[in-house]
């Protein structure tokens, strides 16, 4: 079996160039630049890295961006006030509040405070509901990025059996909806596995398309994967590595060296799903800018 690597890094670069051209056209038609704001609470190293990547990517495609940083001890009311201001600010097309938030803050209350029209993360119940019903709305960035990757790489999904491991609101649940919905890519028969699933390996080994989104490094082994499967690894756990420059390296949920020889396609970590997530966020922001201009 010839294994193909789904190279999210180079695909995301190509798509960012496409977005940059769309932005240039958009601005050339007299519109203002799309503007994304990101709210970062606390000093979590991984969250900081993700937000920095998002802000940097905005500049690459010609968006404005604003980073709002607050200490970990910010009160929930103060954070909700920032969300309210961003909702009301006509110069902001879309914004995200980076998760996870400190334990004293109710994530769901913050998510529900975001105006669904600016919810470029697609986490608001109204956007999630639209996704479940197949109606237009913002789709969460990681599963949307995976769908783009499948589409651009010509991976056939119609009628295939997809197994998603992990039922988070951010990845597993929306991923299962996208893969099963009518369309291309889509039209899969989907099994959604989670922490209470019995005989996970048996389910996984029947997957034509296997998406691992649990955050347990190396948990998917070769004996859980069907010959010729397409394996998408969403995990990006930092594991200590004294030989690495930063003292850690990123490990996916899939034991890559073990699994890759059996796959038709596989995503590496890093450089697979991660960069595609950012591309989806940029696409959602451009869409938000277009919609707000339509309503102006
Ligand atoms: N934390 C992990 N992934 C995400 C994401 O896509 N958006 C936000 N806001 N926080 C996250």
CSV table of C-alpha atoms and ligand atoms in Angstrom, one decimal, residues 50 54 96-100 121 123 141-142 170 277, ligand 1:
chain,number,residue,atom,x,y,z
A,50,UNK,CA,-2.5,28.9,18.8
A,54,UNK,CA,-4.2,32.9,14.2
A,96,UNK,CA,-13.0,34.0,19.2
A,97,UNK,CA,-12.4,33.5,22.8
A,98,UNK,CA,-9.6,30.9,23.1
A,99,UNK,CA,-10.6,27.8,25.1
A,100,UNK,CA,-10.1,26.4,27.6
A,121,UNK,CA,-15.5,29.5,15.9
A,123,UNK,CA,-19.5,27.2,18.9
A,141,UNK,CA,-12.7,25.4,12.4
A,142,UNK,CA,-11.1,22.0,13.0
A,170,UNK,CA,-15.3,21.4,19.3
A,277,UNK,CA,-7.9,24.7,11.3
B,1,LIG,N1,-9.2,25.6,21.8
B,1,LIG,C1,-8.9,24.6,21.0
B,1,LIG,N2,-9.3,24.7,19.8
B,1,LIG,C2,-10.0,25.9,19.8
B,1,LIG,C3,-10.7,26.6,18.7
B,1,LIG,O1,-10.9,26.1,17.6
B,1,LIG,N3,-11.2,27.8,19.1
B,1,LIG,C4,-11.1,28.3,20.4
B,1,LIG,N4,-11.7,29.4,20.6
B,1,LIG,N5,-10.5,27.6,21.3
B,1,LIG,C5,-9.9,26.5,21.0
